[in-house]
mmCIF file of C-alpha atoms in Angstrom:
data_model
loop_
_atom_site.group_PDB
_atom_site.id
_atom_site.type_symbol
_atom_site.label_atom_id
_atom_site.label_comp_id
_atom_site.label_asym_id
_atom_site.label_seq_id
_atom_site.Cartn_x
_atom_site.Cartn_y
_atom_site.Cartn_z
ATOM 1 C CA MET A 1 38.697 40.052 55.246
ATOM 2 C CA HIS A 2 37.220 38.280 58.275
ATOM 3 C CA SER A 3 34.301 37.269 56.122
ATOM 4 C CA THR A 4 36.659 35.702 53.577
ATOM 5 C CA ILE A 5 38.532 33.781 56.302
ATOM 6 C CA ASN A 6 35.304 32.517 57.813
ATOM 7 C CA GLU A 7 34.059 31.383 54.409
ATOM 8 C CA THR A 8 37.360 29.604 53.764
ATOM 9 C CA MET A 9 37.256 27.849 57.152
ATOM 10 C CA ALA A 10 33.648 26.837 56.591
ATOM 11 C CA PHE A 11 34.534 25.435 53.163
ATOM 12 C CA GLU A 12 37.495 23.477 54.582
ATOM 13 C CA SER A 13 35.335 22.144 57.407
ATOM 14 C CA GLN A 14 32.784 20.985 54.870
ATOM 15 C CA GLN A 15 35.506 19.275 52.836
ATOM 16 C CA ILE A 16 36.840 17.493 55.944
ATOM 17 C CA HIS A 17 33.345 16.327 56.831
ATOM 18 C CA GLN A 18 32.803 15.010 53.319
ATOM 19 C CA THR A 19 36.156 13.232 53.379
ATOM 20 C CA GLN A 20 35.337 11.511 56.659
ATOM 21 C CA SER A 21 32.030 10.296 55.264
ATOM 22 C CA THR A 22 33.701 8.552 52.325
ATOM 23 C CA PRO A 23 34.784 4.873 52.530
ATOM 24 C CA TYR A 24 38.414 6.000 52.962
ATOM 25 C CA ASP A 25 38.466 6.483 56.726
ATOM 26 C CA LEU A 26 41.968 7.138 58.038
ATOM 27 C CA TYR A 27 41.247 5.641 61.456
ATOM 28 C CA SER A 28 39.310 2.562 60.369
ATOM 29 C CA MET A 29 41.097 -0.744 61.000
ATOM 30 C CA THR A 30 39.169 -2.321 58.128
ATOM 31 C CA GLN A 31 40.498 -0.045 55.397
ATOM 32 C CA TYR A 32 43.678 0.830 53.636
ATOM 33 C CA PRO A 33 45.553 3.922 54.835
ATOM 34 C CA TRP A 34 47.765 3.529 57.885
ATOM 35 C CA TRP A 35 46.279 0.270 59.135
ATOM 36 C CA CYS A 36 48.190 -1.584 56.419
ATOM 37 C CA LEU A 37 51.371 -0.626 58.255
ATOM 38 C CA ASN A 38 49.783 -1.712 61.528
ATOM 39 C CA TYR A 39 48.956 -5.124 60.060
ATOM 40 C CA PHE A 40 52.573 -5.579 59.012
ATOM 41 C CA ILE A 41 53.692 -4.726 62.541
ATOM 42 C CA ILE A 42 51.172 -7.217 63.964
ATOM 43 C CA PHE A 43 52.346 -9.952 61.580
ATOM 44 C CA TRP A 44 55.984 -9.242 62.450
ATOM 45 C CA PHE A 45 55.202 -9.530 66.166
ATOM 46 C CA LEU A 46 53.144 -12.713 65.748
ATOM 47 C CA SER A 47 55.766 -14.387 63.543
ATOM 48 C CA ASN A 48 58.429 -13.785 66.184
ATOM 49 C CA LEU A 49 56.046 -15.061 68.838
ATOM 50 C CA VAL A 50 55.404 -18.254 66.848
ATOM 51 C CA GLN A 51 59.144 -18.804 66.443
ATOM 52 C CA THR A 52 59.717 -18.343 70.172
ATOM 53 C CA VAL A 53 56.915 -20.770 71.034
ATOM 54 C CA LEU A 54 58.258 -23.434 68.661
ATOM 55 C CA LEU A 55 61.804 -23.051 69.994
ATOM 56 C CA ARG A 56 60.543 -23.425 73.575
ATOM 57 C CA ALA A 57 57.721 -25.877 72.952
ATOM 58 C CA PRO A 58 56.948 -28.288 75.808
ATOM 59 C CA SER A 59 57.167 -31.167 73.337
ATOM 60 C CA LYS A 60 60.795 -32.156 72.893
ATOM 61 C CA LYS A 61 60.076 -33.612 69.453
ATOM 62 C CA ILE A 62 58.554 -30.374 68.147
ATOM 63 C CA ARG A 63 61.345 -28.303 69.652
ATOM 64 C CA GLU A 64 64.167 -30.446 68.296
ATOM 65 C CA GLN A 65 62.563 -30.819 64.873
ATOM 66 C CA PHE A 66 62.142 -27.052 64.522
ATOM 67 C CA GLU A 67 65.725 -26.460 65.652
ATOM 68 C CA SER A 68 66.986 -28.955 63.065
ATOM 69 C CA LEU A 69 65.358 -27.110 60.152
ATOM 70 C CA ASP A 70 67.360 -24.721 58.029
ATOM 71 C CA HIS A 71 66.408 -21.045 57.858
ATOM 72 C CA ASP A 72 64.074 -21.338 54.859
ATOM 73 C CA LYS A 73 62.171 -24.305 56.282
ATOM 74 C CA ARG A 74 61.835 -22.589 59.643
ATOM 75 C CA ASN A 75 60.284 -19.635 57.886
ATOM 76 C CA ASN A 76 57.921 -21.972 56.053
ATOM 77 C CA ALA A 77 56.791 -23.564 59.328
ATOM 78 C CA ILE A 78 56.143 -20.104 60.779
ATOM 79 C CA ILE A 79 54.221 -19.123 57.638
ATOM 80 C CA TYR A 80 51.948 -22.163 58.003
ATOM 81 C CA VAL A 81 50.936 -21.053 61.502
ATOM 82 C CA MET A 82 50.508 -17.426 60.446
ATOM 83 C CA GLN A 83 48.398 -18.425 57.452
ATOM 84 C CA LEU A 84 46.293 -20.743 59.590
ATOM 85 C CA VAL A 85 45.514 -17.984 62.090
ATOM 86 C CA GLY A 86 45.213 -15.127 59.588
ATOM 87 C CA THR A 87 42.969 -16.902 57.096
ATOM 88 C CA THR A 88 40.735 -18.205 59.888
ATOM 89 C CA VAL A 89 40.140 -14.674 61.184
ATOM 90 C CA ALA A 90 39.556 -13.484 57.618
ATOM 91 C CA LEU A 91 37.125 -16.353 56.939
ATOM 92 C CA VAL A 92 35.012 -15.526 60.000
ATOM 93 C CA ALA A 93 34.823 -11.860 58.976
ATOM 94 C CA GLN A 94 34.133 -12.834 55.372
ATOM 95 C CA LEU A 95 31.305 -15.241 56.201
ATOM 96 C CA TYR A 96 29.630 -12.719 58.475
ATOM 97 C CA GLY A 97 30.069 -9.805 56.100
ATOM 98 C CA SER A 98 28.781 -11.700 53.069
ATOM 99 C CA THR A 99 25.502 -12.880 54.605
ATOM 100 C CA ASP A 100 23.547 -10.202 52.728
ATOM 101 C CA ILE A 101 25.296 -9.705 49.386
ATOM 102 C CA ILE A 102 26.293 -13.349 48.830
ATOM 103 C CA PHE A 103 24.062 -15.744 50.745
ATOM 104 C CA LYS A 104 20.892 -13.622 50.568
ATOM 105 C CA TRP A 105 21.933 -11.993 47.259
ATOM 106 C CA GLN A 106 20.777 -8.561 48.354
ATOM 107 C CA GLU A 107 21.985 -5.313 46.850
ATOM 108 C CA THR A 108 22.434 -3.580 50.211
ATOM 109 C CA THR A 109 24.063 -4.464 53.505
ATOM 110 C CA SER A 110 24.881 -2.845 56.825
ATOM 111 C CA GLU A 111 27.950 -0.689 57.323
ATOM 112 C CA PHE A 112 29.393 -3.106 59.879
ATOM 113 C CA LYS A 113 29.067 -6.078 57.509
ATOM 114 C CA LEU A 114 30.691 -4.064 54.750
ATOM 115 C CA GLU A 115 33.579 -3.241 57.067
ATOM 116 C CA SER A 116 33.858 -6.936 57.948
ATOM 117 C CA LEU A 117 34.278 -7.752 54.261
ATOM 118 C CA GLN A 118 36.897 -5.040 53.903
ATOM 119 C CA LEU A 119 38.708 -6.397 56.955
ATOM 120 C CA ALA A 120 38.769 -9.917 55.473
ATOM 121 C CA ILE A 121 40.017 -8.721 52.091
ATOM 122 C CA GLN A 122 42.695 -6.498 53.569
ATOM 123 C CA LEU A 123 43.887 -9.212 55.947
ATOM 124 C CA VAL A 124 44.354 -11.636 53.056
ATOM 125 C CA ALA A 125 46.114 -9.071 50.868
ATOM 126 C CA VAL A 126 48.524 -7.890 53.574
ATOM 127 C CA LEU A 127 49.124 -11.460 54.766
ATOM 128 C CA TYR A 128 50.084 -12.569 51.260
ATOM 129 C CA ILE A 129 52.359 -9.561 50.762
ATOM 130 C CA TRP A 130 53.963 -10.216 54.153
ATOM 131 C CA GLU A 131 54.546 -13.845 53.148
ATOM 132 C CA LEU A 132 56.195 -12.816 49.880
ATOM 133 C CA ILE A 133 58.564 -10.609 51.885
ATOM 134 C CA PHE A 134 59.128 -13.155 54.665
ATOM 135 C CA ARG A 135 60.030 -15.986 52.297
ATOM 136 C CA LYS A 136 63.611 -15.934 51.110
ATOM 137 C CA LYS A 137 62.747 -18.155 48.153
ATOM 138 C CA ILE A 138 59.473 -18.835 46.398
ATOM 139 C CA GLY A 139 58.481 -21.114 43.544
ATOM 140 C CA LEU A 140 56.804 -19.787 40.418
ATOM 141 C CA PRO A 141 53.424 -21.580 40.934
ATOM 142 C CA LEU A 142 53.102 -20.224 44.473
ATOM 143 C CA LEU A 143 54.176 -16.761 43.336
ATOM 144 C CA VAL A 144 51.568 -16.742 40.557
ATOM 145 C CA HIS A 145 48.859 -17.861 42.990
ATOM 146 C CA HIS A 146 49.619 -15.115 45.501
ATOM 147 C CA LEU A 147 50.061 -12.293 42.984
ATOM 148 C CA VAL A 148 46.896 -13.102 41.034
ATOM 149 C CA THR A 149 44.871 -13.421 44.246
ATOM 150 C CA ILE A 150 46.132 -10.057 45.494
ATOM 151 C CA LEU A 151 45.473 -8.469 42.116
ATOM 152 C CA LEU A 152 41.902 -9.762 41.885
ATOM 153 C CA ILE A 153 40.730 -8.915 45.396
ATOM 154 C CA GLN A 154 42.504 -5.561 45.579
ATOM 155 C CA LEU A 155 41.379 -4.261 42.193
ATOM 156 C CA SER A 156 37.807 -5.441 42.662
ATOM 157 C CA THR A 157 37.725 -3.704 46.053
ATOM 158 C CA ALA A 158 39.174 -0.553 44.502
ATOM 159 C CA SER A 159 36.486 -0.785 41.824
ATOM 160 C CA PHE A 160 33.844 -0.855 44.540
ATOM 161 C CA PHE A 161 35.315 2.166 46.323
ATOM 162 C CA ASP A 162 35.404 4.067 43.045
ATOM 163 C CA THR A 163 31.963 3.128 41.712
ATOM 164 C CA HIS A 164 30.020 2.047 44.850
ATOM 165 C CA ASP A 165 28.674 -0.824 42.758
ATOM 166 C CA VAL A 166 27.969 -3.915 44.876
ATOM 167 C CA LEU A 167 28.924 -6.079 41.883
ATOM 168 C CA TYR A 168 32.620 -5.459 42.542
ATOM 169 C CA MET A 169 32.446 -6.125 46.285
ATOM 170 C CA ARG A 170 30.553 -9.337 45.596
ATOM 171 C CA PHE A 171 33.258 -10.393 43.141
ATOM 172 C CA ALA A 172 36.017 -9.491 45.627
ATOM 173 C CA THR A 173 34.287 -11.600 48.266
ATOM 174 C CA LEU A 174 34.084 -14.596 45.941
ATOM 175 C CA MET A 175 37.768 -14.230 45.084
ATOM 176 C CA GLY A 176 38.590 -14.052 48.779
ATOM 177 C CA PHE A 177 37.342 -17.615 49.256
ATOM 178 C CA HIS A 178 40.298 -18.796 47.179
ATOM 179 C CA ALA A 179 42.516 -17.800 50.099
ATOM 180 C CA THR A 180 40.377 -18.234 53.208
ATOM 181 C CA VAL A 181 39.435 -21.934 53.040
ATOM 182 C CA GLU A 182 42.919 -23.486 53.210
ATOM 183 C CA GLN A 183 43.229 -24.072 56.957
ATOM 184 C CA LEU A 184 43.515 -27.853 56.653
ATOM 185 C CA THR A 185 46.246 -27.456 54.044
ATOM 186 C CA PHE A 186 48.386 -25.364 56.379
ATOM 187 C CA LEU A 187 47.723 -27.792 59.220
ATOM 188 C CA ALA A 188 48.855 -30.747 57.092
ATOM 189 C CA LEU A 189 51.966 -28.891 55.943
ATOM 190 C CA PHE A 190 52.840 -27.961 59.519
ATOM 191 C CA PHE A 191 52.427 -31.577 60.677
ATOM 192 C CA PHE A 192 54.660 -32.720 57.834
ATOM 193 C CA ARG A 193 57.323 -30.072 58.373
ATOM 194 C CA GLN A 194 57.443 -30.769 62.118
ATOM 195 C CA ASN A 195 57.215 -34.536 61.560
ATOM 196 C CA ILE A 196 54.365 -34.958 64.042
ATOM 197 C CA TYR A 197 51.134 -36.978 63.867
ATOM 198 C CA GLU A 198 52.665 -39.128 61.134
ATOM 199 C CA ASN A 199 49.657 -41.444 60.971
ATOM 200 C CA TRP A 200 47.386 -38.492 60.191
ATOM 201 C CA GLN A 201 49.555 -36.718 57.634
ATOM 202 C CA ALA A 202 48.386 -38.719 54.622
ATOM 203 C CA PHE A 203 44.726 -38.266 55.559
ATOM 204 C CA CYS A 204 45.185 -34.520 56.062
ATOM 205 C CA PHE A 205 46.894 -34.117 52.688
ATOM 206 C CA TYR A 206 44.314 -36.230 50.853
ATOM 207 C CA PHE A 207 41.379 -34.482 52.505
ATOM 208 C CA SER A 208 42.829 -31.001 52.029
ATOM 209 C CA ALA A 209 43.509 -31.732 48.347
ATOM 210 C CA ALA A 210 39.926 -32.904 47.787
ATOM 211 C CA GLN A 211 38.398 -30.103 49.852
ATOM 212 C CA SER A 212 40.522 -27.444 48.191
ATOM 213 C CA LEU A 213 39.770 -28.703 44.689
ATOM 214 C CA LEU A 214 36.034 -28.863 45.424
ATOM 215 C CA PHE A 215 35.835 -25.407 47.009
ATOM 216 C CA LYS A 216 38.068 -23.667 44.467
ATOM 217 C CA THR A 217 36.198 -25.233 41.557
ATOM 218 C CA ALA A 218 32.843 -24.162 43.012
ATOM 219 C CA VAL A 219 34.063 -20.599 43.639
ATOM 220 C CA THR A 220 35.574 -20.343 40.155
ATOM 221 C CA ILE A 221 32.407 -21.630 38.474
ATOM 222 C CA ALA A 222 30.271 -19.242 40.538
ATOM 223 C CA SER A 223 32.559 -16.342 39.612
ATOM 224 C CA VAL A 224 32.436 -17.182 35.902
ATOM 225 C CA ILE A 225 28.641 -17.539 35.933
ATOM 226 C CA TYR A 226 28.257 -14.272 37.832
ATOM 227 C CA PHE A 227 30.595 -12.481 35.428
ATOM 228 C CA VAL A 228 28.808 -13.804 32.332
ATOM 229 C CA LEU A 229 25.331 -13.044 33.674
ATOM 230 C CA SER A 230 26.364 -9.562 34.814
ATOM 231 C CA LYS A 231 27.716 -8.859 31.372
ATOM 232 C CA GLN A 232 24.602 -10.166 29.621
ATOM 233 C CA VAL A 233 22.116 -8.171 31.691
ATOM 234 C CA GLY A 234 24.221 -5.037 31.450
ATOM 235 C CA GLU A 235 25.227 -4.814 35.123
ATOM 236 C CA LEU A 236 28.895 -4.749 34.116
ATOM 237 C CA PRO A 237 29.356 -1.412 32.344
ATOM 238 C CA THR A 238 31.759 -1.308 29.430
ATOM 239 C CA ASP A 239 31.809 2.472 29.099
ATOM 240 C CA THR A 240 33.913 2.971 32.250
ATOM 241 C CA ASN A 241 37.571 2.226 32.868
ATOM 242 C CA TRP A 242 36.817 -0.370 35.532
ATOM 243 C CA GLY A 243 34.131 -2.018 33.441
ATOM 244 C CA LEU A 244 36.452 -2.212 30.450
ATOM 245 C CA PHE A 245 39.284 -3.592 32.590
ATOM 246 C CA TRP A 246 37.175 -6.390 34.069
ATOM 247 C CA THR A 247 35.625 -7.209 30.698
ATOM 248 C CA ILE A 248 39.095 -7.855 29.282
ATOM 249 C CA PHE A 249 40.990 -9.393 32.206
ATOM 250 C CA THR A 250 38.450 -11.286 34.341
ATOM 251 C CA MET A 251 38.515 -14.586 32.457
ATOM 252 C CA PRO A 252 42.319 -14.738 31.901
ATOM 253 C CA LEU A 253 43.025 -13.946 35.563
ATOM 254 C CA LEU A 254 40.464 -16.490 36.759
ATOM 255 C CA ALA A 255 41.957 -19.147 34.481
ATOM 256 C CA LEU A 256 45.456 -18.378 35.758
ATOM 257 C CA LEU A 257 44.347 -18.506 39.393
ATOM 258 C CA TYR A 258 42.386 -21.725 38.955
ATOM 259 C CA GLY A 259 45.318 -23.362 37.180
ATOM 260 C CA ALA A 260 47.598 -22.479 40.098
ATOM 261 C CA GLN A 261 45.013 -23.870 42.527
ATOM 262 C CA VAL A 262 44.682 -27.170 40.657
ATOM 263 C CA TYR A 263 48.464 -27.530 40.564
ATOM 264 C CA ALA A 264 48.623 -26.929 44.326
ATOM 265 C CA CYS A 265 45.966 -29.619 44.858
ATOM 266 C CA LEU A 266 48.072 -32.027 42.808
ATOM 267 C CA ILE A 267 51.070 -31.311 45.033
ATOM 268 C CA LEU A 268 48.963 -31.982 48.138
ATOM 269 C CA TYR A 269 47.748 -35.277 46.690
ATOM 270 C CA LYS A 270 51.277 -36.409 45.865
ATOM 271 C CA LEU A 271 52.477 -35.471 49.330
ATOM 272 C CA GLY A 272 49.619 -37.556 50.706
ATOM 273 C CA LYS A 273 50.830 -40.556 48.709
ATOM 274 C CA ARG A 274 54.344 -40.063 50.012
ATOM 275 C CA CYS A 275 53.148 -39.795 53.605
ATOM 276 C CA GLN A 276 51.056 -42.918 53.152
ATOM 277 C CA ALA A 277 54.114 -44.728 51.837
ATOM 278 C CA MET A 278 56.260 -43.500 54.726
ATOM 279 C CA SER A 279 53.715 -44.706 57.278
ATOM 280 C CA THR A 280 54.242 -48.283 56.037
ATOM 281 C CA PHE A 281 57.820 -47.926 54.879
ATOM 282 C CA ASP A 282 59.231 -50.486 57.285
ATOM 283 C CA ALA A 283 57.201 -53.189 55.505
ATOM 284 C CA ILE A 284 58.240 -52.130 52.008
ATOM 285 C CA LYS A 285 61.012 -53.896 50.150
ATOM 286 C CA LEU A 286 62.349 -53.351 46.706
ATOM 287 C CA CYS A 287 61.012 -55.912 44.208
ATOM 288 C CA HIS A 288 61.834 -54.628 40.795
ATOM 289 C CA VAL A 289 63.149 -51.377 39.360
ATOM 290 C CA GLN A 290 62.901 -50.599 35.683
ATOM 291 C CA GLN A 291 65.776 -49.188 33.722
ATOM 292 C CA SER A 292 65.590 -45.410 33.688
ATOM 293 C CA LYS A 293 66.145 -43.966 30.256
ATOM 294 C CA THR A 294 66.451 -40.383 31.397
ATOM 295 C CA ILE A 295 69.176 -40.775 34.024
ATOM 296 C CA GLY A 296 70.989 -43.616 32.286
ATOM 297 C CA ALA A 297 71.039 -45.918 35.298
ATOM 298 C CA PRO A 298 68.590 -48.077 37.219
ATOM 299 C CA ALA A 299 66.452 -45.913 39.435
ATOM 300 C CA LYS A 300 66.655 -46.784 43.112
ATOM 301 C CA LEU A 301 64.261 -46.310 45.946
ATOM 302 C CA PRO A 302 65.549 -44.624 49.097
ATOM 303 C CA GLU A 303 67.428 -47.045 51.281
ATOM 304 C CA SER A 304 65.879 -45.813 54.500
ATOM 305 C CA LYS A 305 62.783 -44.114 55.802
ATOM 306 C CA ALA A 306 64.820 -41.047 56.718
ATOM 307 C CA LEU A 307 66.084 -40.719 53.160
ATOM 308 C CA PHE A 308 62.562 -41.211 51.826
ATOM 309 C CA ARG A 309 61.352 -38.369 54.030
ATOM 310 C CA ALA A 310 64.277 -36.199 52.947
ATOM 311 C CA GLU A 311 63.271 -36.636 49.314
ATOM 312 C CA SER A 312 59.656 -35.853 50.217
ATOM 313 C CA GLU A 313 60.760 -32.634 51.900
ATOM 314 C CA HIS A 314 62.813 -31.814 48.825
ATOM 315 C CA PHE A 315 59.712 -32.367 46.723
ATOM 316 C CA LEU A 316 57.715 -29.915 48.853
ATOM 317 C CA ALA A 317 60.582 -27.436 48.733
ATOM 318 C CA GLY A 318 60.459 -27.715 44.961
ATOM 319 C CA TYR A 319 56.924 -26.323 44.957
ATOM 320 C CA GLU A 320 57.596 -23.637 47.537
ATOM 321 C CA THR A 321 60.990 -22.446 46.334
ATOM 322 C CA ASN A 322 61.967 -23.804 42.921
ATOM 323 C CA GLY A 323 59.737 -25.318 40.254
ATOM 324 C CA GLN A 324 62.665 -27.049 38.536
ATOM 325 C CA SER A 325 63.145 -29.293 41.564
ATOM 326 C CA ILE A 326 59.613 -30.604 41.115
ATOM 327 C CA GLN A 327 60.237 -31.537 37.512
ATOM 328 C CA LYS A 328 63.522 -33.240 38.335
ATOM 329 C CA ILE A 329 62.134 -35.335 41.176
ATOM 330 C CA SER A 330 58.935 -36.165 39.293
ATOM 331 C CA GLN A 331 60.992 -37.318 36.327
ATOM 332 C CA GLN A 332 63.059 -39.637 38.482
ATOM 333 C CA TRP A 333 60.153 -41.064 40.442
ATOM 334 C CA ASN A 334 57.984 -41.628 37.391
ATOM 335 C CA HIS A 335 60.600 -44.088 36.147
ATOM 336 C CA LEU A 336 60.496 -46.208 39.253
ATOM 337 C CA GLY A 337 59.370 -49.729 38.638
ATOM 338 C CA SER A 338 57.131 -51.969 40.627
ATOM 339 C CA VAL A 339 57.582 -52.157 44.365
ATOM 340 C CA ALA A 340 56.524 -55.182 46.332
ATOM 341 C CA LEU A 341 55.088 -55.025 49.808
ATOM 342 C CA PHE A 342 56.415 -57.994 51.695
ATOM 343 C CA THR A 343 54.686 -59.126 54.848
ATOM 344 C CA LEU A 344 56.160 -61.861 56.936
ATOM 345 C CA ASP A 345 53.614 -64.424 58.108
ATOM 346 C CA GLN A 346 54.494 -66.929 60.730
ATOM 347 C CA ALA A 347 53.378 -70.499 60.213
ATOM 348 C CA SER A 348 53.902 -73.480 62.460
ATOM 349 C CA ASP A 349 55.256 -76.740 61.114
ATOM 350 C CA GLU A 350 53.345 -79.794 62.303
ATOM 351 C CA ASP A 351 56.412 -82.061 61.942
ATOM 352 C CA THR A 352 58.961 -79.806 63.712
ATOM 353 C CA THR A 353 59.015 -77.356 66.590
ATOM 354 C CA SER A 354 60.675 -74.607 64.535
ATOM 355 C CA ASP A 355 58.699 -71.868 62.794
ATOM 356 C CA GLU A 356 58.788 -71.262 59.084
ATOM 357 C CA HIS A 357 58.064 -67.961 57.399
ATOM 358 C CA SER A 358 56.040 -67.607 54.254
ATOM 359 C CA LEU A 359 56.598 -64.657 51.969
ATOM 360 C CA GLN A 360 53.632 -62.849 50.470
ATOM 361 C CA MET A 361 53.891 -60.151 47.859
ATOM 362 C CA ASP A 362 51.505 -57.285 47.297
ATOM 363 C CA PRO A 363 52.356 -55.021 44.337
ATOM 364 C CA CYS A 364 52.548 -51.360 45.169
ATOM 365 C CA ILE A 365 53.379 -48.645 42.661
ATOM 366 C CA PHE A 366 54.929 -45.389 43.776
ATOM 367 C CA GLU A 367 54.232 -42.471 41.499
ATOM 368 C CA VAL A 368 54.845 -38.805 41.940
#
């Protein structure tokens, strides 16, 4: 009997040892078991800390602007800061962890670099899930972007854990770059939401749109090429469940994700145009407005800079909370006519001591 007990204990000890040597380590902060819950707790704590800092900011303008926002917009401002911090940490871990399998294109890497990649992927996944919970409302394009990103990086990581094939971890790392190179976007959105650094908002939106489009296009092309080549040389097996899944769904999911990314870049570009217009709004006067066929009345520009900004915020809210708002505002603004930029030049009259003003017109078209 004692012999049987000892054999059983030895067998269980061996099983425990084997379990601890697998990639699923219960106490590793870079993997999935209970650290997912810990990440949620960390994000909850940091989000409350960000809110407290913004409510008690030394800058009166930042403090009052944040207090004036409604609940949804406050949450959005907090999300921008959380995304900025979270994706930056993930990017550092991702760049370090991918030095071997991406930049050197090696088939092996160190355990610490592999854990760094897992940390980056898990941070992005949990951060996106936290954002979906934290937001009270979310627009369809943003929802599609987040869900497809989570699906791609999580399933490719699960494929790696199941098969130990570096192909899947390399693919997960490439997909992670769709989420970890958007720091300037979140910075521009935070500036806009808090109405600070107005002269830099247009530049930040323009630059982030161009940078995001360039990076996302490069990552998507690299992913497609890698997928096609892996399939041609037989590295992507089709006789396994994971191989069959990726053979069928890789291209549709990539197309869906890239479409969402391009649409987001378009929104950033249009916000840049609006911010550029607001920065010179005091010099803009209405010259001519075409008859709007869709709304049945002449379309009118906002009568004040504050109203113009309010419509711009509504446009951003349309992307983040309700796609129909985007279509409605775009439809109205696309029917705006020509707008003239009047500058008042002062000229002296040689015959009199009074000044006369000459009016110069510079056509400026506002499109959304």
